[in-house]
Short mmCIF file of C-alpha atoms in Angstrom, two decimals:
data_model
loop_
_atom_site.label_atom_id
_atom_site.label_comp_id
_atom_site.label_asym_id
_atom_site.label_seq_id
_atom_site.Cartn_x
_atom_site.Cartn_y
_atom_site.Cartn_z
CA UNK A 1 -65.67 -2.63 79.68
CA UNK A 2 -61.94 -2.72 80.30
CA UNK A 3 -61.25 -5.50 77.83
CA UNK A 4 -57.54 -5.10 77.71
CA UNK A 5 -55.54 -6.30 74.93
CA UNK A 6 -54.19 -9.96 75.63
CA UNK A 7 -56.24 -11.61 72.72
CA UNK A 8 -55.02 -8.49 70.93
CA UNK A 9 -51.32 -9.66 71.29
CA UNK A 10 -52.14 -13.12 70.01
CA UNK A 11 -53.72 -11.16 66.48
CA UNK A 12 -50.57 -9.11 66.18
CA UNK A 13 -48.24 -12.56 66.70
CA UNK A 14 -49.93 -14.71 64.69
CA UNK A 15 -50.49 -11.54 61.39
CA UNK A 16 -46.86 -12.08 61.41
CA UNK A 17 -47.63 -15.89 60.01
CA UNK A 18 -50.77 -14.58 57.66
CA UNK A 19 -53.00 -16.35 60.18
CA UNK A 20 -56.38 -14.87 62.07
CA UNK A 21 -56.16 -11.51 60.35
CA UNK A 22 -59.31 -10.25 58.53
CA UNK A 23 -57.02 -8.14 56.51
CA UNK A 24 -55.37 -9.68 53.80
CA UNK A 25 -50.86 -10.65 54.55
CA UNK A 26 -48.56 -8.85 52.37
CA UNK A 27 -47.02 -5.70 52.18
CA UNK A 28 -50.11 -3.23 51.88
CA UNK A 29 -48.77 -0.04 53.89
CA UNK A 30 -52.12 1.64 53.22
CA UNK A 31 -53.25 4.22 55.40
CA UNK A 32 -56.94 3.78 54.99
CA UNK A 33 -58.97 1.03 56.69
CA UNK A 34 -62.47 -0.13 55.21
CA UNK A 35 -64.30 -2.72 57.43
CA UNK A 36 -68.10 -1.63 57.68
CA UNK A 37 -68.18 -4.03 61.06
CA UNK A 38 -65.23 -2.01 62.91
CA UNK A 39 -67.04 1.12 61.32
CA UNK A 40 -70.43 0.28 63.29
CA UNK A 41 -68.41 -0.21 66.61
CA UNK A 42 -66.51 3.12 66.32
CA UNK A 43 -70.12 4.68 66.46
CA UNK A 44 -69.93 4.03 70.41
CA UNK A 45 -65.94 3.49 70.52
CA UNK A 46 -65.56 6.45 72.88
CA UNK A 47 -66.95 4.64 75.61
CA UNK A 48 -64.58 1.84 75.25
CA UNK A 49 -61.78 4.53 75.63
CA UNK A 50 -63.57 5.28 78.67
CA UNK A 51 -63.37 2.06 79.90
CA UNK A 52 -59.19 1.66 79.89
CA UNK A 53 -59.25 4.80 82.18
CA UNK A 54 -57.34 7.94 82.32
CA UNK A 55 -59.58 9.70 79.76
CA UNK A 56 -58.72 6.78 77.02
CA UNK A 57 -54.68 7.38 77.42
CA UNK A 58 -54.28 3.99 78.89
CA UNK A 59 -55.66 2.48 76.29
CA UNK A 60 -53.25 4.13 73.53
CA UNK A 61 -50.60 3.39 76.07
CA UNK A 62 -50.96 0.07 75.42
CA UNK A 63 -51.50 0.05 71.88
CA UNK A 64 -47.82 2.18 71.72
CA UNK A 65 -46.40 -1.03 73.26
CA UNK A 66 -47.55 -4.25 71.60
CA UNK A 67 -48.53 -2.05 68.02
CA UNK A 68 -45.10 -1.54 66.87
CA UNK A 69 -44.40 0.83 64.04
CA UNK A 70 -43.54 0.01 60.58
CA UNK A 71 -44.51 -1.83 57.87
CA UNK A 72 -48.04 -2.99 58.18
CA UNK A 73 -48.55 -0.52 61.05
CA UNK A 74 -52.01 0.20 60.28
CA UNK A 75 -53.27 -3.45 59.39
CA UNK A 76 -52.08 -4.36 62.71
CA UNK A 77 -53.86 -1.33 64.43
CA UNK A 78 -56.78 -2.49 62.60
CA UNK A 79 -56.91 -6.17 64.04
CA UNK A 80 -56.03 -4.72 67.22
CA UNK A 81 -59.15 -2.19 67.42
CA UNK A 82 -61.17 -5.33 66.29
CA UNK A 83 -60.17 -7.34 69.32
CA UNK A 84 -60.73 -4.32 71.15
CA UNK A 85 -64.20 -2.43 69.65
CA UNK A 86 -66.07 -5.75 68.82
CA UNK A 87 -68.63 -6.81 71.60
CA UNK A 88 -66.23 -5.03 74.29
CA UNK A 89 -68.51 -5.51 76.89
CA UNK A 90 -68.34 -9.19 76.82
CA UNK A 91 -66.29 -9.42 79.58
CA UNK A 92 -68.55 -6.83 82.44
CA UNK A 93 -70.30 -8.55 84.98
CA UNK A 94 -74.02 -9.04 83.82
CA UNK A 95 -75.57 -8.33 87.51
CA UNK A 96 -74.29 -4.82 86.91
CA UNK A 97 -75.28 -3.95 83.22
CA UNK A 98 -78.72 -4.87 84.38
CA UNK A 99 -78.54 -2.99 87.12
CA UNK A 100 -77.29 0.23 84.96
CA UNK A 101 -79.87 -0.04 82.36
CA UNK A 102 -82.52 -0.66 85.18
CA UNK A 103 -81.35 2.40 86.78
CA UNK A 104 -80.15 4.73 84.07
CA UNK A 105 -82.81 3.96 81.23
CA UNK A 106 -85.37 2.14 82.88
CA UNK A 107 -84.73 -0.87 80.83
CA UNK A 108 -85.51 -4.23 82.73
CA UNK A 109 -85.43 -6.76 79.14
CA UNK A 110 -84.41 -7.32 74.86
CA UNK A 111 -87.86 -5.88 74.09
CA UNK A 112 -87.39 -2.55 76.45
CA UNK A 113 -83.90 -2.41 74.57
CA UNK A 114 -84.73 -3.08 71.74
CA UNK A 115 -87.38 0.12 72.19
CA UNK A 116 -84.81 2.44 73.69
CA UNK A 117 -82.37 1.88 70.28
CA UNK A 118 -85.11 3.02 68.51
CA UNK A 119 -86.15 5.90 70.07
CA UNK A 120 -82.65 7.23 70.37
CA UNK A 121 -81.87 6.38 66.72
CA UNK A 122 -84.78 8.49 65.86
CA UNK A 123 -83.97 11.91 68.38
CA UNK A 124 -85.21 10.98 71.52
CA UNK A 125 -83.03 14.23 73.06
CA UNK A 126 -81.94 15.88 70.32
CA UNK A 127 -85.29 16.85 69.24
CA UNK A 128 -85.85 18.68 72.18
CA UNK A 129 -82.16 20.47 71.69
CA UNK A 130 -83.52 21.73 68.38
CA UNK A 131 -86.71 23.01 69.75
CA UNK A 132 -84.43 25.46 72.10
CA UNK A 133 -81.97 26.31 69.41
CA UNK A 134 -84.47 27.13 66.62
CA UNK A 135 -86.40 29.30 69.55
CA UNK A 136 -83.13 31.35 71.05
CA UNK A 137 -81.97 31.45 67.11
CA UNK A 138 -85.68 33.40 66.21
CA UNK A 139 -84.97 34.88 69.52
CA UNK A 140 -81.59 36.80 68.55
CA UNK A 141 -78.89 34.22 68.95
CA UNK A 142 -76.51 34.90 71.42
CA UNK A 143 -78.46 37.88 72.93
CA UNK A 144 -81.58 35.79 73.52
CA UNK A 145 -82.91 36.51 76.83
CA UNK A 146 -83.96 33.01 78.84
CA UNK A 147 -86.59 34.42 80.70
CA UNK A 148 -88.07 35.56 78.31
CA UNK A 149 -88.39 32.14 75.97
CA UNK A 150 -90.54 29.40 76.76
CA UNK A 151 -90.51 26.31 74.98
CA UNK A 152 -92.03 22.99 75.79
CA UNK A 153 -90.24 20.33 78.06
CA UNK A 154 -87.67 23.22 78.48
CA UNK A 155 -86.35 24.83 81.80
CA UNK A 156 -84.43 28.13 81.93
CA UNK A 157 -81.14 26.29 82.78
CA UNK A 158 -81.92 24.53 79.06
CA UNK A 159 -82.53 27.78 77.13
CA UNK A 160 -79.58 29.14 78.73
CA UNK A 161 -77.30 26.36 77.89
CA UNK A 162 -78.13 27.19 74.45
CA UNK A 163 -77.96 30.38 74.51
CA UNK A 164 -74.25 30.24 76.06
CA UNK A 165 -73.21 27.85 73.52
CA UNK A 166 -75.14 28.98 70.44
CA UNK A 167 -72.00 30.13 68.49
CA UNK A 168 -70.55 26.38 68.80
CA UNK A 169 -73.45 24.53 68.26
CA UNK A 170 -73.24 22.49 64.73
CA UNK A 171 -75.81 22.22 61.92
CA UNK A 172 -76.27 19.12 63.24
CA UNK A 173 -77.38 19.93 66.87
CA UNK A 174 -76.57 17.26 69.30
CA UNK A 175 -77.90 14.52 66.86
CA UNK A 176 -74.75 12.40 67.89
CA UNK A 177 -75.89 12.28 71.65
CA UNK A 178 -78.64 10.43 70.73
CA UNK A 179 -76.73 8.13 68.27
CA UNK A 180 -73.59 6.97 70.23
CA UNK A 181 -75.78 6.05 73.40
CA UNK A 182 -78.10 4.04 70.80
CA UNK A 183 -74.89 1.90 69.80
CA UNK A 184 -73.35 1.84 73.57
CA UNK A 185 -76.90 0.04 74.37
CA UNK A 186 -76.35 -2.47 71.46
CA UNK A 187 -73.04 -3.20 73.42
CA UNK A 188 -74.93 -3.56 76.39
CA UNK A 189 -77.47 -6.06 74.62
CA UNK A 190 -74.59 -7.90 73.78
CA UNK A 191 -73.02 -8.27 76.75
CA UNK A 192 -76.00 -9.66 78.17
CA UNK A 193 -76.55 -11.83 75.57
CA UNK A 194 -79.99 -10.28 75.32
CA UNK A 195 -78.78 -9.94 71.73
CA UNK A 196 -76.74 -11.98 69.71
CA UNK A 197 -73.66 -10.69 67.60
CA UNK A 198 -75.64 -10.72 64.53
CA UNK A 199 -78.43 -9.07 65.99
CA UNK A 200 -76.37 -6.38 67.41
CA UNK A 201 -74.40 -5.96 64.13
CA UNK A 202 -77.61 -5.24 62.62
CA UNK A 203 -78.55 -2.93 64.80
CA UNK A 204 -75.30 -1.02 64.36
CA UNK A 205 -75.05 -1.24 60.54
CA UNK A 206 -78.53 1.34 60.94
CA UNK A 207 -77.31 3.29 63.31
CA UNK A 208 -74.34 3.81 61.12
CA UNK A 209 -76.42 4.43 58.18
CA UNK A 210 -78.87 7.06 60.23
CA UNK A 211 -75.49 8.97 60.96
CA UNK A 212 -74.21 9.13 57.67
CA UNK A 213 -77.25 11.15 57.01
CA UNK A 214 -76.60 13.62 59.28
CA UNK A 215 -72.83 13.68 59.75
CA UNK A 216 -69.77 13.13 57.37
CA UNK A 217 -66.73 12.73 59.62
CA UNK A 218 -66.44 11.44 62.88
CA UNK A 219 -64.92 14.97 64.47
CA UNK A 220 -68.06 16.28 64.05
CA UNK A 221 -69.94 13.87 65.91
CA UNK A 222 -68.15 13.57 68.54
CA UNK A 223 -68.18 16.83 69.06
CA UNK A 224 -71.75 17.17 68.83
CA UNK A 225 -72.27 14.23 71.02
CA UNK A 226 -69.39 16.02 73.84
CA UNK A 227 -72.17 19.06 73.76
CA UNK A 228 -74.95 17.21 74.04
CA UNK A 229 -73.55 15.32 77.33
CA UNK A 230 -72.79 18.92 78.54
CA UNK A 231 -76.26 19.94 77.80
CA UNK A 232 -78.10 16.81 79.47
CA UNK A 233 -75.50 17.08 82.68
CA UNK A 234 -76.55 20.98 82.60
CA UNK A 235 -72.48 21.50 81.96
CA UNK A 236 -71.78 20.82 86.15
CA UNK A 237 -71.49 16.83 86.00
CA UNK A 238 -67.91 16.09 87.58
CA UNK A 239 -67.52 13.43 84.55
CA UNK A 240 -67.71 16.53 82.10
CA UNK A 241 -64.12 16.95 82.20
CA UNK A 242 -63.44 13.64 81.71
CA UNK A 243 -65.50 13.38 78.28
CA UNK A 244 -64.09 16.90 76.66
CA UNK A 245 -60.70 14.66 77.06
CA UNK A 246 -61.85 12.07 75.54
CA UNK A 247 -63.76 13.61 72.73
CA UNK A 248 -60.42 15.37 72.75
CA UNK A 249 -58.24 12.48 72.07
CA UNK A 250 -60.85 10.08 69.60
CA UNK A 251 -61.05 13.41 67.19
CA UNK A 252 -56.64 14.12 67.55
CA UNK A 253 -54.34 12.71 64.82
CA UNK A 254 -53.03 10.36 67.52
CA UNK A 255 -51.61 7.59 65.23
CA UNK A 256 -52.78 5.02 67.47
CA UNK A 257 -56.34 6.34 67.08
CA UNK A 258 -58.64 4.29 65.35
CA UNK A 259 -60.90 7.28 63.97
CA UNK A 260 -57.61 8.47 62.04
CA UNK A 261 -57.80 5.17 59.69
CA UNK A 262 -61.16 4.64 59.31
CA UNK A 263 -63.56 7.72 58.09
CA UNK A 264 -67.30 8.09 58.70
CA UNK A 265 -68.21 7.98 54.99
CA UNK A 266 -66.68 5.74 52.59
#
């Protein structure tokens, strides 16, 4: 996952010459990237923060040094987040993505992929989240009493969770739980070459088009997907802290942060 940015260096050289870049040479100081591709990447693109450590900081660490600022600024932030965000798991060791999505999702081949995508692109979790919420929200909100509610495939620790949270929970639930860990599996399929980069792209570009339904900015999501973490951990997983940081720092004004350039919806 930590895919580092040497080939990232050689983009930002050679844009100097009007060479490699997908974005066209010239003088173009605009502040507003469109590139669908990137766009399906950045649906997942908070686990590649992840990946460069220290809650994602290393990673804009890096970008501070060989991004320089100035003319062109963002083009070159773009080409960099493409080296970066495109199949960036293309460099793990294969022996243990199989073993994580054996162990973590059950997921032993393309077709058992292929079938977990799905599901999570259509709710697998989140439609359980809205169960509770539209139960404790008949219930009286905040003042919902736990013991009291039952709701299928629910515990008490579940209810409660909502209930505690209810007056931060979006419209949108914790849709975006579902939908980021749909695109970090693409990236897995990838990796593995279980999937090629077409295939994957494919996959992505209706992903991205299932979240434009439901969200129009990427602040919202991530936020939404940050909760929905917190509610599948039960809000005492030791990485918890780690993910409010980086859900934190993807939805910040950084400059070096690729969400800032790019929006959601066209």
């Amino acid at each position: 996952m930590k895919k580092y940015l040497f080939k990232c260096f050689t983009v930002v050289v050679t844009m100097a010459m009007c060479g490699v870049s997908v974005v066209s040479c010239g003088g173009d100081d605009s502040k507003t990237i469109e590139d669908e591709k990137l766009a399906g990447y950045m649906l997942a693109g908070i686990y590649v923060y992840y990946g460069y450590g220290d809650s994602g900081r290393n990673l804009i660490t890096q970008l501070e040094g060989y991004v320089p600022e100035g003319s062109g600024f963002v083009k070159r932030l773009h080409n960099a987040y493409l080296e970066i965000m495109v199949n960036p798991y293309s460099d793990m060791g294969k022996s243990d993505m199989k073993r994580g999505l054996r162990d973590w999702w059950d997921v032993n081949d393309k077709d058992g992929l292929s079938e977990m995508i799905a599901s999570l692109q259509a709710g697998r979790h989140s439609v359980k989240f809205q169960k509770i919420y539209d139960a404790v929200k008949q219930a009286g909100g905040k003042s919902a009493d736990a013991e009291s509610l039952s709701v299928d495939g629910a515990d008490d620790d579940d209810i409660q969770f909502v209930i505690d949270h209810y007056d931060v929970i979006s419209p949108t639930g914790i849709k975006a739980w579902d939908y980021v860990r749909a695109a970090n599996l693409v990236y897995y399929g990838q990796g593995l070459e279980w999937l090629t980069i077409e295939e994957g792209e494919a996959l992505l570009s209706g992903i991205l088009s299932t979240v434009r339904n439901s969200y129009s900015d990427w602040g919202t999501y991530y936020k939404d997907f940050e909760l929905g973490r917190r509610f599948w951990s039960g809000g005492s997983s030791d990485e918890d802290d780690e993910f409010k940081a980086l859900t934190e720092l993807v939805t910040s004004d950084n400059k070096y942060v690729i969400y800032n350039y790019l929006p959601l919806k066209k």
